[in-house]
mmCIF file of C-alpha atoms in Angstrom:
data_model
loop_
_atom_site.group_PDB
_atom_site.id
_atom_site.type_symbol
_atom_site.label_atom_id
_atom_site.label_comp_id
_atom_site.label_asym_id
_atom_site.label_seq_id
_atom_site.Cartn_x
_atom_site.Cartn_y
_atom_site.Cartn_z
ATOM 1 C CA MET A 295 -13.908 0.697 16.391
ATOM 2 C CA ALA A 296 -16.505 3.275 17.280
ATOM 3 C CA ASP A 297 -18.905 4.628 14.680
ATOM 4 C CA SER A 298 -17.981 7.965 13.163
ATOM 5 C CA PRO A 299 -19.170 11.011 15.141
ATOM 6 C CA ASP A 300 -22.443 12.709 14.350
ATOM 7 C CA SER A 301 -20.494 15.739 13.108
ATOM 8 C CA ALA A 302 -19.033 13.754 10.204
ATOM 9 C CA PRO A 303 -20.861 13.945 6.853
ATOM 10 C CA ARG A 304 -23.122 11.025 6.039
ATOM 11 C CA ALA A 305 -23.418 9.427 2.626
ATOM 12 C CA PRO A 306 -26.361 7.486 1.213
ATOM 13 C CA VAL A 307 -25.981 3.728 0.988
ATOM 14 C CA THR A 308 -25.189 2.835 -2.625
ATOM 15 C CA PRO A 309 -25.178 -0.457 -4.573
ATOM 16 C CA ALA A 310 -21.365 -0.283 -4.434
ATOM 17 C CA ASP A 311 -21.534 -0.152 -0.620
ATOM 18 C CA LEU A 312 -23.744 -3.238 -0.556
ATOM 19 C CA ALA A 313 -21.376 -5.030 -2.939
ATOM 20 C CA ARG A 314 -18.426 -4.292 -0.614
ATOM 21 C CA TRP A 315 -20.411 -5.603 2.345
ATOM 22 C CA ALA A 316 -21.188 -8.829 0.433
ATOM 23 C CA PHE A 317 -17.511 -9.108 -0.503
ATOM 24 C CA TRP A 318 -16.215 -8.674 3.039
ATOM 25 C CA GLY A 319 -19.129 -10.496 4.663
ATOM 26 C CA PRO A 320 -20.715 -13.576 3.046
ATOM 27 C CA LEU A 321 -17.970 -14.096 0.442
ATOM 28 C CA ARG A 322 -15.181 -13.875 2.985
ATOM 29 C CA ASP A 323 -17.009 -16.280 5.282
ATOM 30 C CA ALA A 324 -17.298 -18.806 2.450
ATOM 31 C CA LEU A 325 -13.625 -18.838 1.420
ATOM 32 C CA ASP A 326 -11.249 -21.498 2.718
ATOM 33 C CA PRO A 327 -7.458 -21.054 2.351
ATOM 34 C CA HIS A 328 -7.147 -24.836 1.991
ATOM 35 C CA ARG A 329 -9.158 -24.646 -1.254
ATOM 36 C CA PRO A 330 -7.083 -22.388 -3.509
ATOM 37 C CA ALA A 331 -8.822 -23.641 -6.665
ATOM 38 C CA ARG A 332 -12.086 -22.049 -5.499
ATOM 39 C CA VAL A 333 -10.329 -18.759 -4.798
ATOM 40 C CA LYS A 334 -8.687 -18.883 -8.218
ATOM 41 C CA ALA A 335 -12.013 -19.533 -9.951
ATOM 42 C CA LEU A 336 -13.422 -16.329 -8.488
ATOM 43 C CA GLY A 337 -10.536 -14.426 -10.046
ATOM 44 C CA ALA A 338 -12.347 -14.413 -13.399
ATOM 45 C CA ALA A 339 -14.710 -11.769 -11.987
ATOM 46 C CA TRP A 340 -12.000 -9.143 -12.547
ATOM 47 C CA HIS A 341 -13.612 -8.371 -15.900
ATOM 48 C CA LEU A 342 -16.641 -6.933 -14.079
ATOM 49 C CA HIS A 343 -14.339 -4.861 -11.869
ATOM 50 C CA HIS A 344 -12.667 -3.467 -14.988
ATOM 51 C CA LEU A 345 -15.943 -2.888 -16.846
ATOM 52 C CA THR A 346 -17.557 -0.856 -14.077
ATOM 53 C CA ALA A 347 -14.510 1.340 -13.426
ATOM 54 C CA ARG A 348 -15.079 3.758 -16.287
ATOM 55 C CA GLY A 349 -13.730 6.909 -14.696
ATOM 56 C CA GLY A 350 -10.951 4.952 -13.023
ATOM 57 C CA ARG A 351 -9.785 3.537 -16.328
ATOM 58 C CA VAL A 352 -9.454 7.010 -17.837
ATOM 59 C CA LEU A 353 -7.554 8.376 -14.845
ATOM 60 C CA MET A 354 -5.285 5.348 -14.675
ATOM 61 C CA GLU A 355 -4.285 5.565 -18.305
ATOM 62 C CA ASP A 356 -3.483 9.254 -17.902
ATOM 63 C CA GLU A 357 -1.418 8.563 -14.772
ATOM 64 C CA LEU A 358 0.534 5.771 -16.450
ATOM 65 C CA ARG A 359 1.208 8.001 -19.470
ATOM 66 C CA ARG A 360 2.520 10.717 -17.175
ATOM 67 C CA CYS A 361 4.873 8.198 -15.586
ATOM 68 C CA PHE A 362 6.078 6.324 -18.683
ATOM 69 C CA GLY A 363 5.515 8.683 -21.625
ATOM 70 C CA GLU A 364 6.261 7.142 -25.021
ATOM 71 C CA ARG A 365 7.417 3.827 -23.612
ATOM 72 C CA TYR A 366 4.103 2.164 -24.562
ATOM 73 C CA THR A 367 1.709 2.412 -27.490
ATOM 74 C CA ALA A 368 -1.929 3.449 -27.041
ATOM 75 C CA ALA A 369 -3.002 -0.201 -27.214
ATOM 76 C CA GLU A 370 -0.347 -1.213 -24.689
ATOM 77 C CA TYR A 371 -1.511 1.447 -22.231
ATOM 78 C CA LYS A 372 -5.053 0.111 -22.432
ATOM 79 C CA GLY A 373 -3.646 -3.366 -21.845
ATOM 80 C CA LEU A 374 -1.779 -2.141 -18.758
ATOM 81 C CA VAL A 375 -4.998 -0.640 -17.386
ATOM 82 C CA ALA A 376 -6.884 -3.908 -17.890
ATOM 83 C CA ASP A 377 -4.010 -5.833 -16.288
ATOM 84 C CA ALA A 378 -4.050 -3.475 -13.309
ATOM 85 C CA TYR A 379 -7.701 -4.325 -12.646
ATOM 86 C CA ARG A 380 -6.981 -8.046 -13.041
ATOM 87 C CA ARG A 381 -4.161 -7.847 -10.522
ATOM 88 C CA GLY A 382 -6.098 -5.610 -8.158
ATOM 89 C CA TRP A 383 -9.124 -7.891 -8.107
ATOM 90 C CA ARG A 384 -6.975 -10.901 -7.297
ATOM 91 C CA VAL A 385 -5.159 -9.022 -4.523
ATOM 92 C CA HIS A 386 -8.461 -7.956 -2.944
ATOM 93 C CA LEU A 387 -9.882 -11.449 -3.284
ATOM 94 C CA GLU A 388 -6.933 -13.160 -1.631
ATOM 95 C CA GLU A 389 -6.885 -10.497 1.069
ATOM 96 C CA LEU A 390 -10.161 -12.009 2.296
ATOM 97 C CA LEU A 391 -8.028 -14.905 3.548
ATOM 98 C CA LEU A 392 -5.858 -12.655 5.689
ATOM 99 C CA GLY A 393 -7.286 -13.725 9.033
ATOM 100 C CA LYS A 394 -7.509 -17.384 7.984
ATOM 101 C CA VAL A 395 -4.088 -18.290 6.603
ATOM 102 C CA ASP A 396 -1.412 -19.743 8.853
ATOM 103 C CA ALA A 397 2.288 -20.572 8.525
ATOM 104 C CA GLU A 398 1.471 -23.461 6.201
ATOM 105 C CA THR A 399 -1.259 -22.060 3.965
ATOM 106 C CA VAL A 400 0.126 -18.531 3.514
ATOM 107 C CA GLU A 401 2.791 -19.838 1.137
ATOM 108 C CA THR A 402 0.069 -21.085 -1.188
ATOM 109 C CA TYR A 403 -0.725 -17.444 -1.924
ATOM 110 C CA ILE A 404 2.599 -15.594 -1.680
ATOM 111 C CA ARG A 405 6.284 -16.456 -1.895
ATOM 112 C CA PHE A 406 9.362 -14.393 -1.045
ATOM 113 C CA GLU A 407 12.491 -13.721 -3.082
ATOM 114 C CA GLY A 408 15.523 -12.434 -1.185
ATOM 115 C CA ARG A 409 14.616 -13.413 2.362
ATOM 116 C CA ALA A 410 18.326 -13.591 3.174
ATOM 117 C CA ASN A 411 18.507 -9.812 2.670
ATOM 118 C CA LEU A 412 15.959 -9.347 5.413
ATOM 119 C CA ASP A 413 17.833 -11.623 7.789
ATOM 120 C CA ARG A 414 21.099 -9.798 7.079
ATOM 121 C CA ALA A 415 19.470 -6.477 7.943
ATOM 122 C CA LEU A 416 18.465 -7.780 11.367
ATOM 123 C CA GLU A 417 21.893 -9.199 12.216
ATOM 124 C CA GLY A 418 23.062 -5.862 13.616
ATOM 125 C CA GLY A 419 20.452 -5.912 16.378
ATOM 126 C CA LYS A 420 19.098 -2.437 15.569
ATOM 127 C CA GLY A 421 15.940 -3.641 13.890
ATOM 128 C CA ALA A 422 15.143 -2.722 10.302
ATOM 129 C CA ILE A 423 12.749 -0.453 8.451
ATOM 130 C CA TYR A 424 10.901 -2.415 5.800
ATOM 131 C CA THR A 425 9.553 -0.116 3.105
ATOM 132 C CA TYR A 426 7.439 -0.794 0.038
ATOM 133 C CA PRO A 427 4.862 0.895 -2.226
ATOM 134 C CA HIS A 428 1.091 0.446 -2.217
ATOM 135 C CA ALA A 429 1.330 -2.216 -4.910
ATOM 136 C CA GLY A 430 0.379 -5.862 -4.988
ATOM 137 C CA ALA A 431 -0.363 -8.207 -2.118
ATOM 138 C CA VAL A 432 1.033 -6.090 0.707
ATOM 139 C CA MET A 433 -1.350 -7.491 3.323
ATOM 140 C CA LEU A 434 -0.461 -11.080 2.473
ATOM 141 C CA MET A 435 3.174 -9.974 2.568
ATOM 142 C CA LEU A 436 2.587 -8.792 6.122
ATOM 143 C CA ALA A 437 0.921 -12.113 7.015
ATOM 144 C CA TRP A 438 3.835 -14.113 5.551
ATOM 145 C CA LEU A 439 6.362 -12.175 7.625
ATOM 146 C CA ALA A 440 4.343 -12.593 10.809
ATOM 147 C CA HIS A 441 3.709 -16.303 10.279
ATOM 148 C CA ARG A 442 7.359 -16.975 9.409
ATOM 149 C CA GLY A 443 8.451 -15.733 12.817
ATOM 150 C CA TYR A 444 9.437 -12.109 12.172
ATOM 151 C CA ARG A 445 8.409 -9.655 14.865
ATOM 152 C CA TYR A 446 6.660 -7.244 12.565
ATOM 153 C CA VAL A 447 5.215 -3.818 13.338
ATOM 154 C CA GLN A 448 3.025 -2.127 10.722
ATOM 155 C CA PHE A 449 3.063 1.666 10.996
ATOM 156 C CA ALA A 450 0.186 3.179 9.031
ATOM 157 C CA ALA A 451 -3.048 5.126 9.175
ATOM 158 C CA ARG A 452 -6.103 3.058 10.075
ATOM 159 C CA GLY A 453 -9.795 3.678 10.538
ATOM 160 C CA LEU A 454 -12.050 6.313 9.074
ATOM 161 C CA PRO A 455 -10.701 9.779 8.203
ATOM 162 C CA PRO A 456 -10.913 12.425 10.932
ATOM 163 C CA PRO A 457 -14.352 14.118 10.981
ATOM 164 C CA GLU A 458 -12.869 17.533 10.181
ATOM 165 C CA ILE A 459 -11.154 16.174 7.046
ATOM 166 C CA ALA A 460 -14.252 14.248 5.988
ATOM 167 C CA ALA A 461 -16.387 17.361 6.446
ATOM 168 C CA LEU A 462 -14.175 19.300 4.037
ATOM 169 C CA ASN A 463 -14.312 16.526 1.442
ATOM 170 C CA PRO A 464 -17.750 14.886 1.659
ATOM 171 C CA ALA A 465 -17.732 13.560 -1.918
ATOM 172 C CA LEU A 466 -14.707 11.376 -1.204
ATOM 173 C CA MET A 467 -14.848 10.725 2.512
ATOM 174 C CA ALA A 468 -18.453 10.774 3.724
ATOM 175 C CA SER A 469 -19.394 7.579 5.495
ATOM 176 C CA ASN A 470 -22.502 5.555 6.314
ATOM 177 C CA PRO A 471 -23.281 2.517 8.499
ATOM 178 C CA VAL A 472 -22.451 0.012 5.748
ATOM 179 C CA ARG A 473 -19.054 1.545 5.051
ATOM 180 C CA GLU A 474 -18.311 1.659 8.750
ATOM 181 C CA ARG A 475 -19.242 -2.002 9.132
ATOM 182 C CA VAL A 476 -17.002 -2.986 6.225
ATOM 183 C CA ARG A 477 -14.120 -1.030 7.733
ATOM 184 C CA LYS A 478 -14.632 -2.753 11.054
ATOM 185 C CA VAL A 479 -14.669 -6.222 9.475
ATOM 186 C CA ARG A 480 -11.503 -5.460 7.495
ATOM 187 C CA GLU A 481 -9.622 -4.301 10.564
ATOM 188 C CA GLU A 482 -10.829 -7.276 12.602
ATOM 189 C CA ASN A 483 -9.516 -9.465 9.798
ATOM 190 C CA GLU A 484 -6.131 -7.722 9.916
ATOM 191 C CA ASP A 485 -5.970 -7.978 13.695
ATOM 192 C CA LYS A 486 -5.991 -11.773 13.484
ATOM 193 C CA VAL A 487 -2.505 -11.663 11.970
ATOM 194 C CA PRO A 488 0.185 -12.119 14.680
ATOM 195 C CA CYS A 489 1.818 -8.712 14.260
ATOM 196 C CA THR A 490 1.437 -5.230 15.746
ATOM 197 C CA PHE A 491 -0.332 -2.256 14.178
ATOM 198 C CA LEU A 492 0.794 1.201 15.219
ATOM 199 C CA THR A 493 -0.985 4.336 14.010
ATOM 200 C CA MET A 494 0.123 7.923 13.539
ATOM 201 C CA ASP A 495 -1.512 8.796 16.860
ATOM 202 C CA GLN A 496 1.122 6.900 18.818
ATOM 203 C CA PRO A 497 4.385 8.570 19.879
ATOM 204 C CA THR A 498 7.507 8.156 17.761
ATOM 205 C CA ARG A 499 9.374 6.763 20.757
ATOM 206 C CA GLU A 500 7.363 3.559 20.358
ATOM 207 C CA LEU A 501 9.024 3.040 16.966
ATOM 208 C CA TYR A 502 12.400 3.656 18.601
ATOM 209 C CA ARG A 503 11.632 1.020 21.204
ATOM 210 C CA ARG A 504 10.575 -1.513 18.592
ATOM 211 C CA LEU A 505 13.753 -1.007 16.585
ATOM 212 C CA ALA A 506 15.846 -1.282 19.767
ATOM 213 C CA ASP A 507 14.165 -4.660 20.340
ATOM 214 C CA ASN A 508 15.350 -5.700 16.845
ATOM 215 C CA GLU A 509 11.874 -5.738 15.362
ATOM 216 C CA LEU A 510 10.900 -5.116 11.760
ATOM 217 C CA VAL A 511 9.012 -1.831 11.255
ATOM 218 C CA GLY A 512 6.949 -1.700 8.057
ATOM 219 C CA ILE A 513 6.228 1.687 6.433
ATOM 220 C CA ALA A 514 4.875 2.282 2.928
ATOM 221 C CA PHE A 515 7.176 4.876 1.377
ATOM 222 C CA ASP A 516 4.306 6.397 -0.662
ATOM 223 C CA GLY A 517 1.824 6.716 2.202
ATOM 224 C CA ARG A 518 -0.061 10.000 2.438
ATOM 225 C CA ALA A 519 -0.452 10.169 6.222
ATOM 226 C CA SER A 520 2.704 11.803 7.528
ATOM 227 C CA GLN A 521 3.882 15.047 9.087
ATOM 228 C CA LYS A 522 6.998 15.686 6.999
ATOM 229 C CA PHE A 523 7.340 15.383 3.248
ATOM 230 C CA PHE A 524 9.951 16.162 0.617
ATOM 231 C CA VAL A 525 9.901 16.482 -3.172
ATOM 232 C CA HIS A 526 11.814 13.900 -5.177
ATOM 233 C CA ASP A 527 12.018 12.898 -8.834
ATOM 234 C CA PHE A 528 10.120 9.621 -9.042
ATOM 235 C CA LEU A 529 8.807 7.856 -12.150
ATOM 236 C CA GLY A 530 9.724 10.903 -14.203
ATOM 237 C CA ARG A 531 7.613 13.276 -12.098
ATOM 238 C CA LYS A 532 7.886 15.492 -9.039
ATOM 239 C CA ALA A 533 6.633 13.308 -6.201
ATOM 240 C CA VAL A 534 5.740 14.481 -2.687
ATOM 241 C CA LEU A 535 6.853 11.686 -0.383
ATOM 242 C CA SER A 536 7.204 11.148 3.341
ATOM 243 C CA SER A 537 10.696 11.639 4.720
ATOM 244 C CA GLY A 538 9.802 9.607 7.814
ATOM 245 C CA PRO A 539 11.364 6.212 6.943
ATOM 246 C CA TYR A 540 14.722 7.768 6.039
ATOM 247 C CA ARG A 541 14.912 10.155 8.988
ATOM 248 C CA LEU A 542 14.033 7.283 11.311
ATOM 249 C CA ALA A 543 16.740 5.067 9.801
ATOM 250 C CA VAL A 544 19.421 7.745 10.163
ATOM 251 C CA SER A 545 18.415 8.700 13.707
ATOM 252 C CA ARG A 546 18.456 5.088 14.944
ATOM 253 C CA GLY A 547 21.216 3.668 12.734
ATOM 254 C CA ALA A 548 18.793 1.044 11.426
ATOM 255 C CA PRO A 549 19.014 -0.325 7.880
ATOM 256 C CA ILE A 550 16.220 0.055 5.364
ATOM 257 C CA VAL A 551 15.047 -2.975 3.422
ATOM 258 C CA PRO A 552 13.150 -2.130 0.199
ATOM 259 C CA ALA A 553 10.474 -4.571 -0.967
ATOM 260 C CA PHE A 554 7.963 -4.859 -3.789
ATOM 261 C CA CYS A 555 4.998 -7.180 -4.413
ATOM 262 C CA HIS A 556 3.657 -8.241 -7.776
ATOM 263 C CA THR A 557 0.967 -10.587 -9.025
ATOM 264 C CA PRO A 558 1.883 -12.940 -11.904
ATOM 265 C CA ARG A 559 -0.809 -14.600 -13.968
ATOM 266 C CA GLN A 560 0.234 -18.041 -12.787
ATOM 267 C CA GLY A 561 1.358 -19.129 -9.348
ATOM 268 C CA PRO A 562 1.301 -17.226 -6.060
ATOM 269 C CA ALA A 563 1.990 -13.547 -5.570
ATOM 270 C CA VAL A 564 5.658 -12.634 -5.240
ATOM 271 C CA CYS A 565 7.413 -10.331 -2.793
ATOM 272 C CA ARG A 566 10.889 -9.204 -3.804
ATOM 273 C CA VAL A 567 13.173 -8.176 -0.949
ATOM 274 C CA GLY A 568 16.103 -5.976 -1.913
ATOM 275 C CA GLU A 569 19.500 -5.687 -0.307
ATOM 276 C CA PRO A 570 19.534 -3.787 2.988
ATOM 277 C CA LEU A 571 20.680 -0.175 2.780
ATOM 278 C CA PHE A 572 22.659 1.016 5.773
ATOM 279 C CA PRO A 573 22.277 4.721 6.602
ATOM 280 C CA GLY A 574 24.974 7.345 6.737
ATOM 281 C CA LYS A 575 24.393 10.876 7.975
ATOM 282 C CA ASP A 576 22.305 12.147 5.042
ATOM 283 C CA TRP A 577 18.728 10.866 4.947
ATOM 284 C CA ARG A 578 18.287 12.251 1.427
ATOM 285 C CA GLU A 579 21.036 10.014 0.050
ATOM 286 C CA LEU A 580 19.337 7.047 1.663
ATOM 287 C CA ALA A 581 15.976 8.083 0.193
ATOM 288 C CA HIS A 582 17.541 8.379 -3.255
ATOM 289 C CA GLU A 583 18.831 4.796 -3.133
ATOM 290 C CA VAL A 584 15.556 3.372 -1.848
ATOM 291 C CA LEU A 585 13.460 5.206 -4.424
ATOM 292 C CA ARG A 586 15.830 4.282 -7.261
ATOM 293 C CA GLN A 587 15.264 0.597 -6.468
ATOM 294 C CA GLU A 588 11.527 0.977 -6.019
ATOM 295 C CA ALA A 589 11.144 2.924 -9.281
ATOM 296 C CA ALA A 590 13.014 0.182 -11.143
ATOM 297 C CA TRP A 591 10.655 -2.472 -9.759
ATOM 298 C CA ILE A 592 7.564 -0.425 -10.625
ATOM 299 C CA ALA A 593 8.903 0.108 -14.146
ATOM 300 C CA GLU A 594 9.110 -3.680 -14.535
ATOM 301 C CA GLU A 595 5.527 -4.152 -13.305
ATOM 302 C CA PRO A 596 3.727 -0.820 -13.970
ATOM 303 C CA ALA A 597 0.248 -2.346 -13.860
ATOM 304 C CA GLU A 598 0.842 -3.235 -10.218
ATOM 305 C CA TYR A 599 0.899 0.455 -9.326
ATOM 306 C CA GLY A 600 -2.165 1.482 -11.327
ATOM 307 C CA LEU A 601 -4.805 1.395 -8.621
ATOM 308 C CA TRP A 602 -2.699 3.409 -6.191
ATOM 309 C CA LEU A 603 -2.090 6.020 -8.885
ATOM 310 C CA VAL A 604 -5.855 6.377 -9.337
ATOM 311 C CA HIS A 605 -6.487 6.497 -5.588
ATOM 312 C CA CYS A 606 -3.975 9.322 -5.145
ATOM 313 C CA ARG A 607 -5.103 11.183 -8.267
ATOM 314 C CA ARG A 608 -8.655 11.378 -6.947
ATOM 315 C CA ARG A 609 -7.354 12.868 -3.716
ATOM 316 C CA ALA A 610 -4.829 15.262 -5.228
ATOM 317 C CA ALA A 611 -6.810 18.340 -4.153
ATOM 318 C CA LEU A 612 -7.326 17.322 -0.520
ATOM 319 C CA ASP A 613 -4.176 18.787 1.002
ATOM 320 C CA ASP A 614 -0.703 20.162 0.300
ATOM 321 C CA HIS A 615 0.908 16.774 -0.338
ATOM 322 C CA PRO A 616 -0.562 15.057 -3.402
ATOM 323 C CA LEU A 617 1.504 12.113 -4.615
ATOM 324 C CA PHE A 618 2.499 14.051 -7.745
ATOM 325 C CA GLY A 619 2.674 17.819 -8.107
ATOM 326 C CA ASP A 620 1.738 17.837 -11.800
ATOM 327 C CA VAL A 621 -1.896 16.990 -11.013
ATOM 328 C CA ALA A 622 -2.301 19.319 -8.045
ATOM 329 C CA PRO A 623 -4.913 22.085 -8.489
ATOM 330 C CA ASP A 624 -2.604 24.669 -6.889
ATOM 331 C CA GLU A 625 1.004 25.120 -5.815
ATOM 332 C CA ARG A 626 0.715 24.354 -2.104
ATOM 333 C CA TRP A 627 2.772 21.214 -2.610
ATOM 334 C CA LYS A 628 5.823 23.304 -3.516
ATOM 335 C CA ARG A 629 6.332 24.195 0.126
ATOM 336 C CA TRP A 630 7.891 20.741 0.491
ATOM 337 C CA GLU A 631 10.587 21.557 -2.081
ATOM 338 C CA ARG A 632 12.174 23.638 0.660
ATOM 339 C CA ALA A 633 11.881 20.935 3.309
#
């Protein structure tokens, strides 16, 4: 990956940048997937992650309250926030093993429930669209699928933000050499997994070809990098979500398989695979069924979604498609109500 252009804003190197470099550099080099006890011992450092995330804790609690209202007490909301940082730290820590695990060792760190649903979706020979939220061990999920013999294609944004977007939002998106090095190491780590990464820059016909070859196309349903969005009631709020997975399913006659990852206190991470949903003519009906299942899973494990809620909240003013309209600084997002 090339360094960001000179026109992009530059940020000073901070202690947090150096900590990320140490995390993705020396710490990653020292970890061995055959020694899970050592990885587990490092999990206790989540307390530091939680302690230093002062602003994040406040935003997360507010986001969770907006999603779940009176369901939890004040003390329970604070407990959910702490649990979100515990889970998030463990997910990040185990993600360091991404380029090291193989078909044998990956199951030490993640197990699947409902694999038969995935196999049933592929029986028709039209491929399947595998969709999930930004929650839990999604990168280990990807590694498990690839190492268990599924021909998996991950469709997502990668790399640094475009210079023109970074220039408009320097506080959030300015880069520096350390951040660029960390990004490069992370992507090199991902590229060691035996699957394919496709970005938004590639033509849609490549997705059509992959589905025609009966491959599994992975798309996060709550991703922010898309060209078409729609507004849908989700977690009790007006959410602005990509319509891409559902339009693709209807246009190609491919089923959608919903999935969700969570991180229990004991044992490996878990990926739940739901029953395949076969499209009719209306992509909105398909979206409704997918999002109903995903919302139910998130409601069971709300702490798993906490970090993504904070990530999106901090970026709510960047464009016309914040994750939730109720935290947008203006009404640009409402254009998607007519989509």
